[in-house]
Each structure stands twice: as structure tokens, then as C-alpha cells.
PDB file of C-alpha atoms in Angstrom:
ATOM      1  CA  MET A   1     -69.909 100.866  54.096  1.00 56.00           C
ATOM      2  CA  THR A   2     -71.509  99.913  57.382  1.00 66.00           C
ATOM      3  CA  ARG A   3     -72.018  96.222  57.939  1.00 78.00           C
ATOM      4  CA  ARG A   4     -74.847  94.645  59.862  1.00 82.00           C
ATOM      5  CA  HIS A   5     -72.946  94.039  63.119  1.00 84.00           C
ATOM      6  CA  ASP A   6     -70.802  97.199  63.100  1.00 92.00           C
ATOM      7  CA  LEU A   7     -71.173  99.863  65.751  1.00 94.00           C
ATOM      8  CA  THR A   8     -73.983 102.312  65.115  1.00 94.00           C
ATOM      9  CA  ASP A   9     -73.388 106.051  65.350  1.00 93.00           C
ATOM     10  CA  ALA A  10     -75.165 106.143  68.726  1.00 94.00           C
ATOM     11  CA  GLN A  11     -73.020 103.296  70.089  1.00 94.00           C
ATOM     12  CA  TRP A  12     -69.853 104.954  68.783  1.00 94.00           C
ATOM     13  CA  ALA A  13     -70.850 108.252  70.425  1.00 95.00           C
ATOM     14  CA  VAL A  14     -70.970 106.453  73.789  1.00 95.00           C
ATOM     15  CA  LEU A  15     -67.780 104.450  73.233  1.00 95.00           C
ATOM     16  CA  GLU A  16     -65.501 107.088  71.723  1.00 94.00           C
ATOM     17  CA  PRO A  17     -65.013 109.222  74.886  1.00 94.00           C
ATOM     18  CA  LEU A  18     -63.989 106.075  76.800  1.00 94.00           C
ATOM     19  CA  LEU A  19     -61.079 105.303  74.475  1.00 93.00           C
ATOM     20  CA  PRO A  20     -57.561 106.351  75.427  1.00 91.00           C
ATOM     21  CA  ALA A  21     -56.122 109.421  73.717  1.00 88.00           C
ATOM     22  CA  ALA A  22     -53.984 108.797  70.653  1.00 78.00           C
ATOM     23  CA  ARG A  23     -50.273 108.858  71.482  1.00 74.00           C
ATOM     24  CA  ARG A  24     -48.791 109.714  68.126  1.00 74.00           C
ATOM     25  CA  SER A  25     -48.714 113.008  66.353  1.00 77.00           C
ATOM     26  CA  GLY A  26     -47.857 113.581  62.745  1.00 81.00           C
ATOM     27  CA  ARG A  27     -49.358 111.859  59.764  1.00 82.00           C
ATOM     28  CA  PRO A  28     -52.933 110.698  60.378  1.00 82.00           C
ATOM     29  CA  PRO A  29     -53.519 106.941  60.356  1.00 81.00           C
ATOM     30  CA  ALA A  30     -54.850 105.241  57.235  1.00 85.00           C
ATOM     31  CA  TRP A  31     -57.683 103.607  59.193  1.00 89.00           C
ATOM     32  CA  THR A  32     -59.846 104.957  61.979  1.00 90.00           C
ATOM     33  CA  ARG A  33     -60.159 103.491  65.448  1.00 92.00           C
ATOM     34  CA  ARG A  34     -63.778 102.786  64.704  1.00 94.00           C
ATOM     35  CA  GLN A  35     -62.744 100.546  61.801  1.00 94.00           C
ATOM     36  CA  PHE A  36     -60.231  98.721  63.991  1.00 94.00           C
ATOM     37  CA  ILE A  37     -62.727  98.211  66.804  1.00 95.00           C
ATOM     38  CA  ASP A  38     -65.323  96.936  64.336  1.00 95.00           C
ATOM     39  CA  GLY A  39     -62.646  94.590  62.968  1.00 95.00           C
ATOM     40  CA  ILE A  40     -61.813  93.363  66.461  1.00 96.00           C
ATOM     41  CA  ARG A  41     -65.498  92.835  67.182  1.00 95.00           C
ATOM     42  CA  TRP A  42     -65.874  90.940  63.884  1.00 95.00           C
ATOM     43  CA  ARG A  43     -62.944  88.676  64.723  1.00 96.00           C
ATOM     44  CA  VAL A  44     -64.179  87.938  68.258  1.00 93.00           C
ATOM     45  CA  ARG A  45     -67.732  87.308  67.058  1.00 93.00           C
ATOM     46  CA  ALA A  46     -66.689  85.072  64.139  1.00 93.00           C
ATOM     47  CA  GLY A  47     -63.930  83.248  66.010  1.00 93.00           C
ATOM     48  CA  ALA A  48     -61.753  83.507  62.927  1.00 95.00           C
ATOM     49  CA  PRO A  49     -57.987  83.979  62.761  1.00 96.00           C
ATOM     50  CA  TRP A  50     -56.691  87.544  62.666  1.00 95.00           C
ATOM     51  CA  ARG A  51     -55.619  87.161  59.029  1.00 96.00           C
ATOM     52  CA  ASP A  52     -59.244  86.581  58.028  1.00 95.00           C
ATOM     53  CA  VAL A  53     -60.438  89.995  59.246  1.00 95.00           C
ATOM     54  CA  PRO A  54     -62.002  91.705  56.183  1.00 94.00           C
ATOM     55  CA  ALA A  55     -59.948  94.477  54.594  1.00 93.00           C
ATOM     56  CA  CYS A  56     -62.732  97.029  55.114  1.00 92.00           C
ATOM     57  CA  TYR A  57     -61.767  97.019  58.818  1.00 93.00           C
ATOM     58  CA  GLY A  58     -58.185  98.016  58.081  1.00 92.00           C
ATOM     59  CA  SER A  59     -54.997  96.050  58.414  1.00 93.00           C
ATOM     60  CA  TRP A  60     -55.490  92.820  60.332  1.00 94.00           C
ATOM     61  CA  ALA A  61     -52.012  93.195  61.834  1.00 95.00           C
ATOM     62  CA  ALA A  62     -52.783  96.688  63.129  1.00 93.00           C
ATOM     63  CA  ALA A  63     -56.113  95.526  64.572  1.00 94.00           C
ATOM     64  CA  ALA A  64     -54.400  92.582  66.280  1.00 96.00           C
ATOM     65  CA  ALA A  65     -51.670  94.852  67.660  1.00 94.00           C
ATOM     66  CA  LEU A  66     -54.258  97.308  69.006  1.00 93.00           C
ATOM     67  CA  PHE A  67     -56.237  94.482  70.599  1.00 96.00           C
ATOM     68  CA  ARG A  68     -53.146  93.010  72.280  1.00 96.00           C
ATOM     69  CA  ARG A  69     -51.848  96.389  73.442  1.00 95.00           C
ATOM     70  CA  TRP A  70     -55.179  97.328  75.011  1.00 95.00           C
ATOM     71  CA  GLN A  71     -55.504  93.848  76.531  1.00 95.00           C
ATOM     72  CA  ARG A  72     -52.100  94.123  78.206  1.00 96.00           C
ATOM     73  CA  ASP A  73     -52.528  97.631  79.577  1.00 95.00           C
ATOM     74  CA  GLY A  74     -56.078  97.039  80.873  1.00 95.00           C
ATOM     75  CA  THR A  75     -57.896  99.366  78.461  1.00 95.00           C
ATOM     76  CA  TRP A  76     -60.563  96.784  77.612  1.00 96.00           C
ATOM     77  CA  ALA A  77     -61.293  96.221  81.311  1.00 96.00           C
ATOM     78  CA  ARG A  78     -61.613  99.973  81.915  1.00 96.00           C
ATOM     79  CA  ILE A  79     -63.945 100.337  78.926  1.00 96.00           C
ATOM     80  CA  LEU A  80     -66.119  97.467  80.170  1.00 96.00           C
ATOM     81  CA  THR A  81     -66.271  98.938  83.677  1.00 96.00           C
ATOM     82  CA  ALA A  82     -67.234 102.358  82.325  1.00 96.00           C
ATOM     83  CA  LEU A  83     -69.913 100.902  80.015  1.00 95.00           C
ATOM     84  CA  LEU A  84     -71.374  98.877  82.897  1.00 94.00           C
ATOM     85  CA  ALA A  85     -71.471 101.997  85.070  1.00 95.00           C
ATOM     86  CA  LEU A  86     -73.254 103.956  82.315  1.00 95.00           C
ATOM     87  CA  ALA A  87     -75.785 101.171  81.749  1.00 94.00           C
ATOM     88  CA  ASP A  88     -76.384 100.796  85.482  1.00 94.00           C
ATOM     89  CA  ALA A  89     -76.922 104.548  85.884  1.00 94.00           C
ATOM     90  CA  ALA A  90     -79.453 104.439  83.049  1.00 93.00           C
ATOM     91  CA  GLY A  91     -81.290 101.542  84.718  1.00 91.00           C
ATOM     92  CA  ARG A  92     -80.547  99.064  81.935  1.00 91.00           C
ATOM     93  CA  ILE A  93     -79.007  96.435  84.214  1.00 90.00           C
ATOM     94  CA  THR A  94     -80.923  94.323  86.698  1.00 87.00           C
ATOM     95  CA  TRP A  95     -78.587  93.099  89.405  1.00 83.00           C
ATOM     96  CA  GLY A  96     -81.058  90.582  90.831  1.00 83.00           C
ATOM     97  CA  VAL A  97     -79.657  87.194  91.759  1.00 80.00           C
ATOM     98  CA  SER A  98     -81.641  84.060  91.074  1.00 75.00           C
ATOM     99  CA  VAL A  99     -80.906  80.987  93.163  1.00 76.00           C
ATOM    100  CA  ASP A 100     -82.235  77.764  91.712  1.00 74.00           C
ATOM    101  CA  SER A 101     -82.611  74.760  93.983  1.00 68.00           C
ATOM    102  CA  THR A 102     -83.551  72.184  91.375  1.00 73.00           C
ATOM    103  CA  ILE A 103     -81.454  69.064  90.996  1.00 71.00           C
ATOM    104  CA  ALA A 104     -80.241  67.679  87.721  1.00 70.00           C
ATOM    105  CA  ARG A 105     -79.909  63.927  88.011  1.00 70.00           C
ATOM    106  CA  VAL A 106     -77.588  61.945  85.819  1.00 67.00           C
ATOM    107  CA  HIS A 107     -78.271  58.510  84.408  1.00 70.00           C
ATOM    108  CA  GLN A 108     -76.828  55.814  86.671  1.00 65.00           C
ATOM    109  CA  HIS A 109     -74.276  54.689  84.084  1.00 62.00           C
ATOM    110  CA  ALA A 110     -73.000  58.229  83.658  1.00 65.00           C
ATOM    111  CA  ALA A 111     -72.698  58.669  87.408  1.00 60.00           C
ATOM    112  CA  GLY A 112     -70.258  55.799  87.860  1.00 61.00           C
ATOM    113  CA  ALA A 113     -72.761  53.410  89.449  1.00 56.00           C
ATOM    114  CA  ARG A 114     -72.067  49.688  89.478  1.00 59.00           C
ATOM    115  CA  LYS A 115     -73.578  47.722  86.634  1.00 59.00           C
ATOM    116  CA  ARG A 116     -75.744  44.773  87.757  1.00 64.00           C
ATOM    117  CA  GLY A 117     -74.080  44.635  91.134  1.00 61.00           C
ATOM    118  CA  ILE A 118     -70.696  43.610  89.749  1.00 61.00           C
ATOM    119  CA  CYS A 119     -67.797  45.127  91.617  1.00 61.00           C
ATOM    120  CA  ARG A 120     -64.962  45.718  89.213  1.00 60.00           C
ATOM    121  CA  LEU A 121     -61.360  45.907  90.271  1.00 61.00           C
ATOM    122  CA  ASN A 122     -59.555  49.192  90.026  1.00 63.00           C
ATOM    123  CA  ARG A 123     -56.410  47.651  88.579  1.00 61.00           C
ATOM    124  CA  PRO A 124     -56.107  46.863  84.882  1.00 61.00           C
ATOM    125  CA  VAL A 125     -56.777  43.354  83.615  1.00 59.00           C
ATOM    126  CA  GLY A 126     -53.669  41.203  83.564  1.00 59.00           C
ATOM    127  CA  CYS A 127     -51.942  43.273  86.213  1.00 57.00           C
ATOM    128  CA  VAL A 128     -49.956  41.051  88.529  1.00 59.00           C
ATOM    129  CA  ARG A 129     -49.983  42.053  92.145  1.00 61.00           C
ATOM    130  CA  SER A 130     -46.694  43.378  93.339  1.00 60.00           C
ATOM    131  CA  ARG A 131     -44.807  41.408  95.961  1.00 61.00           C
ATOM    132  CA  PRO A 132     -45.347  42.397  99.572  1.00 59.00           C
ATOM    133  CA  ILE A 133     -43.139  45.235 100.704  1.00 61.00           C
ATOM    134  CA  THR A 134     -43.630  45.035 104.476  1.00 61.00           C
ATOM    135  CA  ARG A 135     -41.764  42.526 106.652  1.00 61.00           C
ATOM    136  CA  TRP A 136     -44.879  41.237 108.406  1.00 59.00           C
ATOM    137  CA  ALA A 137     -46.658  40.654 105.065  1.00 57.00           C
ATOM    138  CA  ALA A 138     -43.640  38.798 103.698  1.00 55.00           C
ATOM    139  CA  ARG A 139     -43.550  36.458 106.731  1.00 58.00           C
ATOM    140  CA  GLY A 140     -47.204  35.627 106.443  1.00 58.00           C
ATOM    141  CA  VAL A 141     -48.124  37.358 109.693  1.00 55.00           C
ATOM    142  CA  GLY A 142     -51.639  38.397 109.781  1.00 50.00           C
TER     143      GLY A 142
END
């Protein structure tokens, strides 16, 4: 069953060649990489804990392990770089930079301005001044 936010067949066709080759041989896995990646995407989009990943995406522990492994070895960064290069080659990215010179002013009370001209002390109320620590201040020189 394909869910609303899962990868489409066209998206998967673009993404699949960018994935690293499977390391293991032998018995085929119970879940596909596409299910795991959809599960990872669901978790990131929902902001939910790994244990809340729906069972249709495979084992949450396997999806979390795949995510962490690819995060550590830089696979996600390589996939992002490759997808950006493909989108840029197709003309889908506009690299224009917009510089905005407007000013956002803050209310005077939020900016730390004095209230009604009263200068407040920086030390807490009830704080006794410490005794002078220099010789000339202790002698009353000044």
C-alpha cells in the first residue's frame, strides 16, 4: 500500500541508482530499501520517535540502524549532492541570491531601553558592596 507522502515510482527511479550497493549476500531481506527510506522519511517528517514508525515501513530498529549508518558514513550527504546536481542540470534550481535591506525594529522594551529614564543598577537588590581591595581605595585616597 502506498501512502500519501511515500516516494512515487518516478522519484524512486531517480533515487535508487544513487543508493550504495547492498553489502550482504544470501537470504534476501524481509523489507525493501524503499520501505525503509519511506519509513525514515515518515519519521523525519512527523518528528516522532523511531518506535512509532508504522509497521508497513518495516522494522523501526532496522530503519533507525540504516539511517544512523548512512549518516555516519556520509551516504545522505552524497545523495543530497547528487540530487542537487541532477536538479540543477535540469534547470529546476534557481541560484539567485536576494539581499534585503529592510530593517526590523523591536519595541523599545524588548530592546533593553531604559523605562521612563530610570537608570537601574546592574547588581541585584540587597547586594552589599564588597570592601575595597586596592590599597589607595582603602586609605581613602582619591
